[in-house]
Each structure stands twice: as structure tokens, then as C-alpha cells.
């Protein structure tokens, strides 16, 4: 009897591992509304009445148009998340187009670990940024470049290290930053005085 119970327990634990996945959505779709005039609230957005949903709710046009890279970073990000494409609500995906001028940079974003994976990409290559690891992109070529990104969230946040540290409002105490970065306070003062674009 004990042997049978152990076998059942092992089978049940294997079954729970084999079937582990994201739960299915409660409904097939929940087209997001920009206001709160709906009674159904899912994933931070109110749902449009399903009887009023149209094909345009699932369409975004414009990823074929290059972004303006005439800025101090030499890059532009065209985001397509639930705010631009209401049909993404509850689907758990979004995407972006990244345009780079020669030597343009999409600056580093925060990391949970101090590990850097770096790779030169060529046309048609795909590279995955593990969630939580620092990542950035720079065009090392002499011509414009474009990249496309996919995200596992309908509305992923963006925090760049430089903006968060040196462009915060209110400013982080320069003495704290000088000690953290092990540099003179005048360097921090200089960095905090720069214009930090809100990417």
C-alpha cells in the first residue's frame, strides 16, 4: 500500500511539472479602452464591448517608417504595446522597432546580475536578451540599421540606467552617487546637469 501511494505521489508531482504553464485567458480577447467607461477591467485596462470590436482594434500601421534618429543617442524606438494597439490587451505580448544612425545607441537598461553577453549581429540574426540582464544595442556600422524586438508583456516598462541615476527628479544626492561610483562629486554634478532624454 505504501509503495502504491509513493508511486501515485511521484506521478502527481511529475504531472504538475508536465502541465505547468501560464493560465489560459478568461476570455478570447479584451480590446483595451483608453477610458474607464466599461464595466470590465482586465490587466489594467478596461475592455471594449466585444460586440463593438472591429478589425482595426488588432491593427498597428507604421513599423515600416524609420524613427527619427536625429538626437543625442542616434536611435529611435517605435513601441507597439497595449497603448498603441488595444488588441494586445491580455495577450501578454508587445513589440518595438529600433532605428539606429551610424554609431547610434539604445542605452543600457538595469540588470539583476553582473553578467554581460555580447554579440555582433548581421542582417537576419536573432538575439535573445534574458529577462533581468543588462542589455543595450549600438550600431557599429557606417550606415543606418534597424532591429525589431518582441516582449513577453503587453506593456513592458523601459528604464535606462543613465536616466534613472543621473536624470531623476528629484535628483539623487550627489554625495551618494559619488560614493557609489567611487568618483569625485564634480563628475556627478556634471552628469546630473546634462539633458537626459526620457526614453
GROMACS .gro file of C-alpha atoms in nm:
model
  199
    1UNK     CA    1   0.000   0.000   0.000
    2UNK     CA    2   0.282   0.242   0.091
    3UNK     CA    3   0.457   0.161  -0.241
    4UNK     CA    4   0.135   0.244  -0.432
    5UNK     CA    5   0.091   0.578  -0.251
    6UNK     CA    6   0.454   0.672  -0.323
    7UNK     CA    7   0.407   0.589  -0.693
    8UNK     CA    8   0.089   0.799  -0.706
    9UNK     CA    9   0.264   1.090  -0.530
   10UNK     CA   10   0.556   1.073  -0.774
   11UNK     CA   11   0.317   1.056  -1.072
   12UNK     CA   12   0.119   1.354  -0.942
   13UNK     CA   13   0.436   1.560  -0.893
   14UNK     CA   14   0.551   1.475  -1.246
   15UNK     CA   15   0.207   1.559  -1.384
   16UNK     CA   16   0.212   1.901  -1.219
   17UNK     CA   17   0.553   1.972  -1.371
   18UNK     CA   18   0.446   1.849  -1.714
   19UNK     CA   19   0.138   2.071  -1.719
   20UNK     CA   20   0.290   2.387  -1.571
   21UNK     CA   21   0.214   2.686  -1.796
   22UNK     CA   22   0.059   3.029  -1.799
   23UNK     CA   23  -0.312   3.010  -1.729
   24UNK     CA   24  -0.545   3.049  -2.023
   25UNK     CA   25  -0.709   3.389  -2.056
   26UNK     CA   26  -1.053   3.426  -1.905
   27UNK     CA   27  -1.182   3.537  -2.243
   28UNK     CA   28  -1.057   3.523  -2.602
   29UNK     CA   29  -0.983   3.894  -2.620
   30UNK     CA   30  -1.025   4.213  -2.425
   31UNK     CA   31  -0.963   4.511  -2.651
   32UNK     CA   32  -0.839   4.793  -2.429
   33UNK     CA   33  -1.027   5.119  -2.398
   34UNK     CA   34  -0.846   5.448  -2.333
   35UNK     CA   35  -1.104   5.542  -2.070
   36UNK     CA   36  -1.298   5.379  -1.787
   37UNK     CA   37  -1.648   5.377  -1.936
   38UNK     CA   38  -1.658   4.997  -1.940
   39UNK     CA   39  -1.766   4.765  -1.664
   40UNK     CA   40  -1.500   4.500  -1.738
   41UNK     CA   41  -1.147   4.573  -1.612
   42UNK     CA   42  -0.873   4.324  -1.713
   43UNK     CA   43  -0.491   4.361  -1.688
   44UNK     CA   44  -0.502   4.729  -1.601
   45UNK     CA   45  -0.723   4.825  -1.893
   46UNK     CA   46  -1.098   4.843  -1.939
   47UNK     CA   47  -1.242   4.614  -2.206
   48UNK     CA   48  -1.431   4.735  -2.507
   49UNK     CA   49  -1.774   4.577  -2.553
   50UNK     CA   50  -1.698   4.263  -2.763
   51UNK     CA   51  -1.990   4.349  -2.992
   52UNK     CA   52  -1.817   4.678  -3.082
   53UNK     CA   53  -1.472   4.530  -3.154
   54UNK     CA   54  -1.353   4.583  -3.513
   55UNK     CA   55  -1.052   4.460  -3.713
   56UNK     CA   56  -0.874   4.795  -3.663
   57UNK     CA   57  -0.853   4.717  -3.289
   58UNK     CA   58  -0.596   4.450  -3.381
   59UNK     CA   59  -0.401   4.656  -3.637
   60UNK     CA   60  -0.099   4.883  -3.599
   61UNK     CA   61   0.044   5.053  -3.904
   62UNK     CA   62   0.377   5.230  -3.920
   63UNK     CA   63   0.659   4.988  -3.839
   64UNK     CA   64   0.777   5.037  -4.196
   65UNK     CA   65   0.851   5.404  -4.119
   66UNK     CA   66   1.200   5.471  -3.981
   67UNK     CA   67   1.215   5.655  -3.649
   68UNK     CA   68   1.390   5.992  -3.618
   69UNK     CA   69   1.748   5.923  -3.506
   70UNK     CA   70   1.849   6.293  -3.500
   71UNK     CA   71   1.902   6.301  -3.124
   72UNK     CA   72   2.197   6.274  -2.885
   73UNK     CA   73   2.174   5.892  -2.877
   74UNK     CA   74   2.132   5.846  -3.252
   75UNK     CA   75   1.846   5.600  -3.205
   76UNK     CA   76   1.468   5.583  -3.201
   77UNK     CA   77   1.228   5.326  -3.059
   78UNK     CA   78   0.881   5.282  -3.204
   79UNK     CA   79   0.689   5.090  -2.938
   80UNK     CA   80   0.384   4.881  -3.016
   81UNK     CA   81   0.227   4.794  -2.684
   82UNK     CA   82  -0.127   4.792  -2.549
   83UNK     CA   83  -0.133   5.173  -2.552
   84UNK     CA   84  -0.075   5.185  -2.930
   85UNK     CA   85  -0.251   4.858  -3.021
   86UNK     CA   86  -0.551   4.800  -2.794
   87UNK     CA   87  -0.599   4.443  -2.919
   88UNK     CA   88  -0.280   4.338  -2.735
   89UNK     CA   89  -0.460   4.371  -2.400
   90UNK     CA   90  -0.441   4.040  -2.210
   91UNK     CA   91  -0.233   3.872  -2.482
   92UNK     CA   92   0.098   3.919  -2.296
   93UNK     CA   93   0.300   4.036  -2.597
   94UNK     CA   94   0.426   4.360  -2.749
   95UNK     CA   95   0.700   4.464  -2.990
   96UNK     CA   96   0.915   4.753  -3.100
   97UNK     CA   97   1.111   4.883  -3.395
   98UNK     CA   98   1.456   5.022  -3.316
   99UNK     CA   99   1.627   5.254  -3.562
  100UNK     CA  100   1.995   5.342  -3.537
  101UNK     CA  101   2.201   5.610  -3.709
  102UNK     CA  102   2.564   5.512  -3.762
  103UNK     CA  103   2.706   5.457  -3.411
  104UNK     CA  104   2.360   5.516  -3.264
  105UNK     CA  105   2.296   5.367  -2.921
  106UNK     CA  106   1.997   5.222  -2.738
  107UNK     CA  107   2.142   5.274  -2.387
  108UNK     CA  108   2.192   5.008  -2.119
  109UNK     CA  109   1.899   4.910  -1.901
  110UNK     CA  110   1.921   4.770  -1.546
  111UNK     CA  111   2.033   4.422  -1.458
  112UNK     CA  112   1.982   4.175  -1.179
  113UNK     CA  113   2.318   4.010  -1.237
  114UNK     CA  114   2.660   4.142  -1.336
  115UNK     CA  115   2.694   3.927  -1.648
  116UNK     CA  116   2.731   4.066  -1.999
  117UNK     CA  117   2.661   3.865  -2.315
  118UNK     CA  118   2.777   4.047  -2.627
  119UNK     CA  119   2.745   3.958  -2.993
  120UNK     CA  120   2.784   4.134  -3.328
  121UNK     CA  121   2.465   4.074  -3.527
  122UNK     CA  122   2.423   4.059  -3.902
  123UNK     CA  123   2.111   4.103  -4.116
  124UNK     CA  124   1.854   3.838  -4.028
  125UNK     CA  125   2.012   3.740  -3.692
  126UNK     CA  126   1.803   3.694  -3.378
  127UNK     CA  127   1.940   3.753  -3.028
  128UNK     CA  128   1.754   3.696  -2.702
  129UNK     CA  129   1.810   3.920  -2.400
  130UNK     CA  130   1.740   3.710  -2.091
  131UNK     CA  131   1.497   3.889  -1.863
  132UNK     CA  132   1.674   4.089  -1.594
  133UNK     CA  133   2.014   4.101  -1.768
  134UNK     CA  134   2.165   4.430  -1.878
  135UNK     CA  135   2.120   4.494  -2.246
  136UNK     CA  136   2.192   4.765  -2.497
  137UNK     CA  137   2.234   4.793  -2.869
  138UNK     CA  138   2.480   5.002  -3.068
  139UNK     CA  139   2.515   5.032  -3.443
  140UNK     CA  140   2.887   4.989  -3.511
  141UNK     CA  141   2.831   5.025  -3.886
  142UNK     CA  142   2.867   5.325  -4.111
  143UNK     CA  143   2.508   5.312  -4.239
  144UNK     CA  144   2.165   5.317  -4.075
  145UNK     CA  145   2.038   4.998  -3.914
  146UNK     CA  146   1.701   4.868  -3.795
  147UNK     CA  147   1.605   4.598  -3.546
  148UNK     CA  148   1.277   4.453  -3.425
  149UNK     CA  149   1.211   4.343  -3.067
  150UNK     CA  150   0.945   4.120  -2.914
  151UNK     CA  151   0.844   4.133  -2.547
  152UNK     CA  152   0.663   3.892  -2.316
  153UNK     CA  153   0.442   4.168  -2.178
  154UNK     CA  154   0.160   4.376  -2.322
  155UNK     CA  155   0.317   4.693  -2.180
  156UNK     CA  156   0.684   4.646  -2.090
  157UNK     CA  157   0.848   4.926  -1.898
  158UNK     CA  158   1.169   5.096  -2.003
  159UNK     CA  159   1.426   5.227  -1.757
  160UNK     CA  160   1.768   5.334  -1.877
  161UNK     CA  161   2.049   5.337  -1.625
  162UNK     CA  162   2.176   5.688  -1.708
  163UNK     CA  163   1.827   5.842  -1.691
  164UNK     CA  164   1.738   5.669  -1.367
  165UNK     CA  165   2.064   5.757  -1.193
  166UNK     CA  166   2.160   6.099  -1.328
  167UNK     CA  167   1.830   6.234  -1.462
  168UNK     CA  168   1.593   6.150  -1.176
  169UNK     CA  169   1.352   6.411  -1.043
  170UNK     CA  170   1.424   6.498  -0.771
  171UNK     CA  171   1.795   6.439  -0.812
  172UNK     CA  172   1.970   6.167  -0.616
  173UNK     CA  173   2.205   6.323  -0.361
  174UNK     CA  174   2.538   6.375  -0.547
  175UNK     CA  175   2.733   6.262  -0.240
  176UNK     CA  176   2.554   5.927  -0.252
  177UNK     CA  177   2.632   5.883  -0.623
  178UNK     CA  178   2.995   5.994  -0.582
  179UNK     CA  179   3.045   5.730  -0.315
  180UNK     CA  180   2.856   5.460  -0.507
  181UNK     CA  181   3.053   5.519  -0.828
  182UNK     CA  182   3.380   5.597  -0.646
  183UNK     CA  183   3.430   5.926  -0.835
  184UNK     CA  184   3.467   6.290  -0.738
  185UNK     CA  185   3.146   6.483  -0.667
  186UNK     CA  186   3.216   6.730  -0.952
  187UNK     CA  187   3.182   6.444  -1.203
  188UNK     CA  188   2.837   6.362  -1.062
  189UNK     CA  189   2.742   6.731  -1.070
  190UNK     CA  190   2.844   6.744  -1.437
  191UNK     CA  191   2.646   6.430  -1.524
  192UNK     CA  192   2.335   6.547  -1.340
  193UNK     CA  193   2.348   6.880  -1.528
  194UNK     CA  194   2.319   6.708  -1.867
  195UNK     CA  195   1.988   6.675  -2.050
  196UNK     CA  196   1.865   6.317  -2.011
  197UNK     CA  197   1.600   6.222  -2.268
  198UNK     CA  198   1.305   6.037  -2.124
  199UNK     CA  199   1.334   5.717  -2.330
   0.00000   0.00000   0.00000
